[in-house]
PDB file of C-alpha atoms in Angstrom:
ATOM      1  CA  UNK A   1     116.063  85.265  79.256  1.00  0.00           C
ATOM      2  CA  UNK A   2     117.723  82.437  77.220  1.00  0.00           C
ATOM      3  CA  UNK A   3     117.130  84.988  74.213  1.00  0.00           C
ATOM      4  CA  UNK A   4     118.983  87.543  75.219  1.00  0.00           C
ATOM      5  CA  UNK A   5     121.857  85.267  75.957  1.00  0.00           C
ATOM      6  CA  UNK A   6     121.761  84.211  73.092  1.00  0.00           C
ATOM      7  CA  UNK A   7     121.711  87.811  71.407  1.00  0.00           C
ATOM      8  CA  UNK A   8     124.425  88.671  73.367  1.00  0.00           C
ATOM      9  CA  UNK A   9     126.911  85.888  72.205  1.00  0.00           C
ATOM     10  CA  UNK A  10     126.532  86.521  68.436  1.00  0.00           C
ATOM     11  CA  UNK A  11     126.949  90.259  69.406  1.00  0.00           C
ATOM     12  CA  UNK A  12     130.482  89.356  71.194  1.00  0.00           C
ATOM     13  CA  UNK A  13     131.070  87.168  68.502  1.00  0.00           C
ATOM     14  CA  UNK A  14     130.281  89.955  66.127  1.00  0.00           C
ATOM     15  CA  UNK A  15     132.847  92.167  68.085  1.00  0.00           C
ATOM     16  CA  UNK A  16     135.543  89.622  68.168  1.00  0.00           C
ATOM     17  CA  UNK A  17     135.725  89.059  64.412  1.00  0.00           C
ATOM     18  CA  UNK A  18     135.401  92.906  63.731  1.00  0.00           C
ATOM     19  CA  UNK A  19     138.322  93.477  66.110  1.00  0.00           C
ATOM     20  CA  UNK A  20     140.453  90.372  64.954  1.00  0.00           C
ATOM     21  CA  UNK A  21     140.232  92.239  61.438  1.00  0.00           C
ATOM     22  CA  UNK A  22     141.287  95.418  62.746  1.00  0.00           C
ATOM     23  CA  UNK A  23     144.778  94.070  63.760  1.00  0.00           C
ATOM     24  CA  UNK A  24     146.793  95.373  60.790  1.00  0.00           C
ATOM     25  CA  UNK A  25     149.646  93.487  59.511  1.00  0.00           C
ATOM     26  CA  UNK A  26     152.756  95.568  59.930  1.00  0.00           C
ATOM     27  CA  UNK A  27     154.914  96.288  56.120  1.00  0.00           C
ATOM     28  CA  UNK A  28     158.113  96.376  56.151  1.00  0.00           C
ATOM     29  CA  UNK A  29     161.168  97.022  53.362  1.00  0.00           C
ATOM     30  CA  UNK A  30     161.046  93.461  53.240  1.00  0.00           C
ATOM     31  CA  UNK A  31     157.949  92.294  52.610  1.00  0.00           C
ATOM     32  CA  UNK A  32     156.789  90.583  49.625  1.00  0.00           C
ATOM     33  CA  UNK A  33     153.787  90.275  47.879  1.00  0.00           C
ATOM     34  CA  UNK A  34     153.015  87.448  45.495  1.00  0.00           C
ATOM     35  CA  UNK A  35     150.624  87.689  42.190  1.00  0.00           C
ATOM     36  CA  UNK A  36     149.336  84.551  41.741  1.00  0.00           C
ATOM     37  CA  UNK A  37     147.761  84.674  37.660  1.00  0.00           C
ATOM     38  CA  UNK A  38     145.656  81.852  37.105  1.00  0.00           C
ATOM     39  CA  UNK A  39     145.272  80.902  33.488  1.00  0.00           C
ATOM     40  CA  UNK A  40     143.889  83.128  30.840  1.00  0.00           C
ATOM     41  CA  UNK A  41     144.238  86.068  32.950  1.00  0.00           C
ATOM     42  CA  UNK A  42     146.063  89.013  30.660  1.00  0.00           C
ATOM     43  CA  UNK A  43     148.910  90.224  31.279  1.00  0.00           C
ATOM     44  CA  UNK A  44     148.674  93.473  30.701  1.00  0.00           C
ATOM     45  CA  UNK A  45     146.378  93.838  33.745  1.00  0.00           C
ATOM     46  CA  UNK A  46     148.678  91.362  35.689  1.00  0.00           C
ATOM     47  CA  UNK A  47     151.417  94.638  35.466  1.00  0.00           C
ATOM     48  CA  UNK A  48     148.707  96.831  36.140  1.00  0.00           C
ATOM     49  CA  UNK A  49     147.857  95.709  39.334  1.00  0.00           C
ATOM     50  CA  UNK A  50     151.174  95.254  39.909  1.00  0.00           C
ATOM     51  CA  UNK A  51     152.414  98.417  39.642  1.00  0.00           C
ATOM     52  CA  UNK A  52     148.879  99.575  41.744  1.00  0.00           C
ATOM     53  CA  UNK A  53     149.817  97.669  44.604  1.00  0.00           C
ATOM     54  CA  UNK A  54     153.392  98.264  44.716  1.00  0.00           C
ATOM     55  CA  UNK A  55     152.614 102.012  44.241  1.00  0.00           C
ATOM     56  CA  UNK A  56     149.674 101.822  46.855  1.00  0.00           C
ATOM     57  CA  UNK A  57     151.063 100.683  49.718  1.00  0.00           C
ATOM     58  CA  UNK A  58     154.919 101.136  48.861  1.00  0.00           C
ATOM     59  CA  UNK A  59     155.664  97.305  48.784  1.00  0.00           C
ATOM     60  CA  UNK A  60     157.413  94.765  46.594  1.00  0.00           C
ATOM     61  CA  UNK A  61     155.436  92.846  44.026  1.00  0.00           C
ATOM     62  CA  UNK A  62     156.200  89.552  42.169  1.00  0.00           C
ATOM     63  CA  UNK A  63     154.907  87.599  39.491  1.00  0.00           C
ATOM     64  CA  UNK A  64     154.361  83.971  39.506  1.00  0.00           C
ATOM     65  CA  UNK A  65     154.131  81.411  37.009  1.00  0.00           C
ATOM     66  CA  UNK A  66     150.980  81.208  35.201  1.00  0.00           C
ATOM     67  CA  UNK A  67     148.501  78.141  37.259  1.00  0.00           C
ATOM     68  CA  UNK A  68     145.402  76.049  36.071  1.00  0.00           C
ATOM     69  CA  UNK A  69     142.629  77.041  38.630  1.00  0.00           C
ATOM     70  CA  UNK A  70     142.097  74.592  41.056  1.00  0.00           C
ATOM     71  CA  UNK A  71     140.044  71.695  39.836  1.00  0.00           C
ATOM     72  CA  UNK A  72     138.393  70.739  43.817  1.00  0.00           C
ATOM     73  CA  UNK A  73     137.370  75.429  44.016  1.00  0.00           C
ATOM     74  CA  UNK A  74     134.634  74.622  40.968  1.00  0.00           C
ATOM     75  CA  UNK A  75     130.945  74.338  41.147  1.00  0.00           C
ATOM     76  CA  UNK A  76     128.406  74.064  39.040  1.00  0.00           C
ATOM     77  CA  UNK A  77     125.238  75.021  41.234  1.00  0.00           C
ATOM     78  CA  UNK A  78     124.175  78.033  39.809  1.00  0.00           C
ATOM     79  CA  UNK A  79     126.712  78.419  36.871  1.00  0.00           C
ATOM     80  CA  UNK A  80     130.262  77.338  36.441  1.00  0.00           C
ATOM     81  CA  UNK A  81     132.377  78.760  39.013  1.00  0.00           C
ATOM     82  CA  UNK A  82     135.195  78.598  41.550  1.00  0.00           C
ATOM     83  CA  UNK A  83     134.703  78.793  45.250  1.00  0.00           C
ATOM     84  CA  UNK A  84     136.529  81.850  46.504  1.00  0.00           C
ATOM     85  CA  UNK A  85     136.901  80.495  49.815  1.00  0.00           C
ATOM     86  CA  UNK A  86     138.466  77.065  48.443  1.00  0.00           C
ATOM     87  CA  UNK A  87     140.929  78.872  45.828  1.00  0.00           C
ATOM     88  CA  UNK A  88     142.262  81.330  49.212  1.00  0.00           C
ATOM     89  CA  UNK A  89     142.788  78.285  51.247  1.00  0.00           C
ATOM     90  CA  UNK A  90     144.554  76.026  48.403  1.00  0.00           C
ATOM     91  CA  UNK A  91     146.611  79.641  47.733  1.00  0.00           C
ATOM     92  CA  UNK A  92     147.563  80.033  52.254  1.00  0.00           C
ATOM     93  CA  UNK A  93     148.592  76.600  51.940  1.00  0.00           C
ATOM     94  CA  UNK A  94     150.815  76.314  49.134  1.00  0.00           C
ATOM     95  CA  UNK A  95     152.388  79.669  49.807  1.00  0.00           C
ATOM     96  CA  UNK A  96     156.290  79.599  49.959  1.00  0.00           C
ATOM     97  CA  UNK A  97     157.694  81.312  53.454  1.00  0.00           C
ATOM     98  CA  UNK A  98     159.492  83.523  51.776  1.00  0.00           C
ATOM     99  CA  UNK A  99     156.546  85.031  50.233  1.00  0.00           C
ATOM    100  CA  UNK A 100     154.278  87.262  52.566  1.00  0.00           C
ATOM    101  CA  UNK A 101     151.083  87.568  50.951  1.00  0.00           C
ATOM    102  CA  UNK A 102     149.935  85.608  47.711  1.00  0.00           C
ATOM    103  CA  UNK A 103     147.305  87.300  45.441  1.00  0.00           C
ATOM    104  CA  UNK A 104     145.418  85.401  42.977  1.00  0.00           C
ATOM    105  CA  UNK A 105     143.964  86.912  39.748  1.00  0.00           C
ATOM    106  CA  UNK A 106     141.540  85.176  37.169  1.00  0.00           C
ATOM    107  CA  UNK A 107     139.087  86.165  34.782  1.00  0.00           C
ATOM    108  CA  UNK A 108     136.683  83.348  35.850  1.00  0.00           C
ATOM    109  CA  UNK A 109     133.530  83.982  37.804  1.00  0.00           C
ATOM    110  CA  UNK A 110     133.897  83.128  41.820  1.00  0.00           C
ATOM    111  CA  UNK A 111     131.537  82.698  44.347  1.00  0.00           C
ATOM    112  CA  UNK A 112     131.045  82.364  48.091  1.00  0.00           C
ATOM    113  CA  UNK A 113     128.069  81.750  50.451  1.00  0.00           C
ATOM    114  CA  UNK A 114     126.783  84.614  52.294  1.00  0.00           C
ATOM    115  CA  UNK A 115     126.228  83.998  56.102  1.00  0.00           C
ATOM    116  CA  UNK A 116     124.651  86.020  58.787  1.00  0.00           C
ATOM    117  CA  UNK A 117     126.211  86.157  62.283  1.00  0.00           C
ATOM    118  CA  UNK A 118     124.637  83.221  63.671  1.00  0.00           C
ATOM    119  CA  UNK A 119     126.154  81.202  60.446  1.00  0.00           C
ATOM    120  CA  UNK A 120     123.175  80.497  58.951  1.00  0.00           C
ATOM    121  CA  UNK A 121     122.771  81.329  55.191  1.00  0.00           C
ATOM    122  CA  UNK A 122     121.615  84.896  54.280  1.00  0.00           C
ATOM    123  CA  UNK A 123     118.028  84.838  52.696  1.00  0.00           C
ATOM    124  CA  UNK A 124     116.757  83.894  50.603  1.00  0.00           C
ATOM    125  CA  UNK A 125     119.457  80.227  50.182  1.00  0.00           C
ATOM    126  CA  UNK A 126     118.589  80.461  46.108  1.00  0.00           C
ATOM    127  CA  UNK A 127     120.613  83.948  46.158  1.00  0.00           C
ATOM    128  CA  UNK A 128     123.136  84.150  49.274  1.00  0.00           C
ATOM    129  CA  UNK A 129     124.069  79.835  48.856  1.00  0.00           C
ATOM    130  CA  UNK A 130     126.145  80.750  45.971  1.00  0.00           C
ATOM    131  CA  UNK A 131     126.540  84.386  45.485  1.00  0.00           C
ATOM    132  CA  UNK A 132     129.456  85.620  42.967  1.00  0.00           C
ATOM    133  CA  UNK A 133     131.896  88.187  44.010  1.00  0.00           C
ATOM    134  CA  UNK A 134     134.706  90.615  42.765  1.00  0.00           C
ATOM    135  CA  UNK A 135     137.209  89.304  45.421  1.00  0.00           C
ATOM    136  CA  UNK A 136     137.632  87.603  48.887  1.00  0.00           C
ATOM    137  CA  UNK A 137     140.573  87.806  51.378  1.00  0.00           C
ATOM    138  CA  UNK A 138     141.247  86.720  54.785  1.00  0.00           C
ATOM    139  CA  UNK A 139     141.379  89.527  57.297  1.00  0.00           C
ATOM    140  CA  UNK A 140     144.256  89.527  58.284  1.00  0.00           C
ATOM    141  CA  UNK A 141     145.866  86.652  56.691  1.00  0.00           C
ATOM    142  CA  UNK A 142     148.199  86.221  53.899  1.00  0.00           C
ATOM    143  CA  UNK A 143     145.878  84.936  50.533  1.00  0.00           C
ATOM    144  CA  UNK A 144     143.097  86.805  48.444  1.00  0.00           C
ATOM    145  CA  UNK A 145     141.954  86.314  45.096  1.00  0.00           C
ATOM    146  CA  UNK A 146     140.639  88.804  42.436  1.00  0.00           C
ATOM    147  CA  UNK A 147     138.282  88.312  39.741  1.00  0.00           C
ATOM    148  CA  UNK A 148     137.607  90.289  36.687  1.00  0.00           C
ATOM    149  CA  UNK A 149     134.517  88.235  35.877  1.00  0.00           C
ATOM    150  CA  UNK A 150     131.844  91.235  37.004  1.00  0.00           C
ATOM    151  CA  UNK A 151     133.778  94.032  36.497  1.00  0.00           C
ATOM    152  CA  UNK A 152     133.393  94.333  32.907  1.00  0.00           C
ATOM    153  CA  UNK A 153     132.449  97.176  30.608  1.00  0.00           C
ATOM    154  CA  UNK A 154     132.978  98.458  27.149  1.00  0.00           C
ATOM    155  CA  UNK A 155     134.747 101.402  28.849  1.00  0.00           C
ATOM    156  CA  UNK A 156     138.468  99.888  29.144  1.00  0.00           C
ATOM    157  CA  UNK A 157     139.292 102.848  31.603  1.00  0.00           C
ATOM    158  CA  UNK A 158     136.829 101.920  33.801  1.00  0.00           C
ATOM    159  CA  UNK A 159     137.449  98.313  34.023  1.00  0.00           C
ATOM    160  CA  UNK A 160     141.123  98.561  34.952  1.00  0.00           C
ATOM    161  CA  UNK A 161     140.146 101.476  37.401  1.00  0.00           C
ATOM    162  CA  UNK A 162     137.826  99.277  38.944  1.00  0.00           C
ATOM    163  CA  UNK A 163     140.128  96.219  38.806  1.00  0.00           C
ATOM    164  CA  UNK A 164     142.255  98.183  40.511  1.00  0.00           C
ATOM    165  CA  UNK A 165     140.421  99.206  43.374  1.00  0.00           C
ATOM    166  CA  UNK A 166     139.309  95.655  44.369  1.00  0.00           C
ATOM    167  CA  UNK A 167     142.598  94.816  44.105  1.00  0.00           C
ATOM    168  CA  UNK A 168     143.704  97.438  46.900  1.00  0.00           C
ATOM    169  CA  UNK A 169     140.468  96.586  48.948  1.00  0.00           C
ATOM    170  CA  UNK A 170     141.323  93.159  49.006  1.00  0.00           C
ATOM    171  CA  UNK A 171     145.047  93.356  50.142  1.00  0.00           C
ATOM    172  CA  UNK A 172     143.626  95.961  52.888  1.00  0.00           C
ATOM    173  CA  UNK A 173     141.894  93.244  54.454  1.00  0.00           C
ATOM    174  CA  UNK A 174     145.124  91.110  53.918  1.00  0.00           C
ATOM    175  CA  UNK A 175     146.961  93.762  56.283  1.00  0.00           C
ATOM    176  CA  UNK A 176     144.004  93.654  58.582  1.00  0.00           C
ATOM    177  CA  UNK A 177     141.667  96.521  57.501  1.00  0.00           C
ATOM    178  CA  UNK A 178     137.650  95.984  57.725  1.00  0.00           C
ATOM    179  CA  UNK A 179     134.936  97.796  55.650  1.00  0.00           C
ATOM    180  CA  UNK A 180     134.822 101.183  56.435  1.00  0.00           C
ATOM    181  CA  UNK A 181     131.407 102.871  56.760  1.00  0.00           C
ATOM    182  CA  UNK A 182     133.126 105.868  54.361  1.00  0.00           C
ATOM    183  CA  UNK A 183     131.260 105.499  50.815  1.00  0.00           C
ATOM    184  CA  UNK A 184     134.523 107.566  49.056  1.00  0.00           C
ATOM    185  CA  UNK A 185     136.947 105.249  50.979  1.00  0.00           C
ATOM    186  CA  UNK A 186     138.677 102.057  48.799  1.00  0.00           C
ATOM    187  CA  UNK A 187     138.106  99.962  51.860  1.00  0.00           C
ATOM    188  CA  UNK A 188     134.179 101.004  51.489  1.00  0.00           C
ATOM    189  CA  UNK A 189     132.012  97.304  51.338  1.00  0.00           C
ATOM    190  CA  UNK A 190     130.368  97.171  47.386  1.00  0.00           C
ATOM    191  CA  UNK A 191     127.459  96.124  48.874  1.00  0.00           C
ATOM    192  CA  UNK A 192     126.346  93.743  46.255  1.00  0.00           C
ATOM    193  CA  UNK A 193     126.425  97.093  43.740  1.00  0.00           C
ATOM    194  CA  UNK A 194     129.220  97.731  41.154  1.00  0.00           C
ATOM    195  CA  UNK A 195     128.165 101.765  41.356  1.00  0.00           C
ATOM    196  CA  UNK A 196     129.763 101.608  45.037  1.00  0.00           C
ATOM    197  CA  UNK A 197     133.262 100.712  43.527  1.00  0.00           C
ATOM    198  CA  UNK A 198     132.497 103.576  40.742  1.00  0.00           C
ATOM    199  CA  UNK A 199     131.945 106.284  43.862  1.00  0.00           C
ATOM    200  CA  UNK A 200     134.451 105.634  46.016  1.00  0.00           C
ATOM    201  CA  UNK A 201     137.923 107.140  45.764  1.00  0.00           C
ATOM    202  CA  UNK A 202     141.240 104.854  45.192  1.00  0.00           C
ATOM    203  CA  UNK A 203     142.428 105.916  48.403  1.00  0.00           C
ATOM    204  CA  UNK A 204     142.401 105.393  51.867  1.00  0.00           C
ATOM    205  CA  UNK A 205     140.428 107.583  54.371  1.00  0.00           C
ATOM    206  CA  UNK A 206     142.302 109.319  57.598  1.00  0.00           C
ATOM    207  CA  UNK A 207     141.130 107.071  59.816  1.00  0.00           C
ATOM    208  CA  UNK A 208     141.796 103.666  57.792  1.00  0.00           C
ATOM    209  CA  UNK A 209     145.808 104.940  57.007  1.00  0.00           C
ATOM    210  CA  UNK A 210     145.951 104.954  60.677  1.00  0.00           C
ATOM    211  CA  UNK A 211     145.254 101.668  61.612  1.00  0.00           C
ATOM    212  CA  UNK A 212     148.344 100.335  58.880  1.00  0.00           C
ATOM    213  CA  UNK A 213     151.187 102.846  61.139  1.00  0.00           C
TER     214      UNK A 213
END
């Protein structure tokens, strides 16, 4: 009996956070989003994605001033890398009010710990403790951060077309959208496979364009 109790709080807890990132963000003609380059980054992608999100999801876009990474996001467990979830955090609370949203972009590696419901770490640790990623965001919330570390190719086409679509998928779950369970939708989770970003479409499916009205 104490099992299924147990079962059936991490499913409700499961629920809540699915729902909590299902509450979209409402954009108006006033919002503004922030690109936050870190150093090194180019900027000829740092227009790029400008002009992608601006286009995307008919907002405004700025461009900070170029920023060291944060010395207290790097580790050194696995390789040299920055925390994800530290850089987001530092990002939310340094953000200016009269920005909105504040997207980071860096060509260093980044890394998070994967975590099943209950909050223990996915197996096996030596993987999941420090696992590198394209991009994390809160959802909702008002910080992500982008990395071109594992998105690279000899095809330059490809790796600003996928830049570009983790840089849309990321600010979706900015404005509240979840992974969707389409494989040709941008909001589709990679799924630890860089051929899931090459399927899917940069676009929204039907059913995730009406959660933003």
């Amino acid at each position: 009996m104490r099992n299924y109790f147990v079962m059936k709080f991490y499913y409700l807890l499961f629920v809540f956070i699915m729902l909590s990132c299902s509450k979209s963000r409402e954009i108006t003609s006033t919002t503004v989003v922030a690109l936050q380059p870190y150093k090194g980054f180019p900027t000829n992608k740092i227009d790029t994605l400008s002009k992608a999100i601006s286009e995307f999801y008919s907002i405004d876009v700025v461009v900070l001033p170029e920023l060291d990474m944060p010395k207290s996001a790097f580790v050194n467990i696995k390789s040299p890398r920055y925390r994800a979830d530290s850089i987001i955090r530092i990002q939310s609370r340094n953000r200016p009010d009269s920005l909105d949203f504040i997207v980071g972009l860096t060509d260093k590696d980044i890394s998070i710990t994967k975590k099943e419901v209950d909050g223990s770490i996915k197996k096996p640790e030596w993987r999941y403790n420090d696992f590198g990623v394209m991009g994390l965001a809160y959802c909702p919330g008002k910080s992500a951060i982008i990395s071109s570390f594992r998105l690279k190719t000899n095809d330059s086409k490809l790796h600003f077309t996928r830049l570009k679509k983790v840089t849309i998928h990321e600010f979706g779950h900015n404005l509240g959208l979840p992974h969707c369970p389409n494989t040709h939708c941008v909001m589709t989770s990679a799924n630890e496979k860089i051929s899931t970003i090459d399927t899917e479409k940069m676009e929204l499916c039907e059913n995730c364009k009406k959660k933003l009205l």
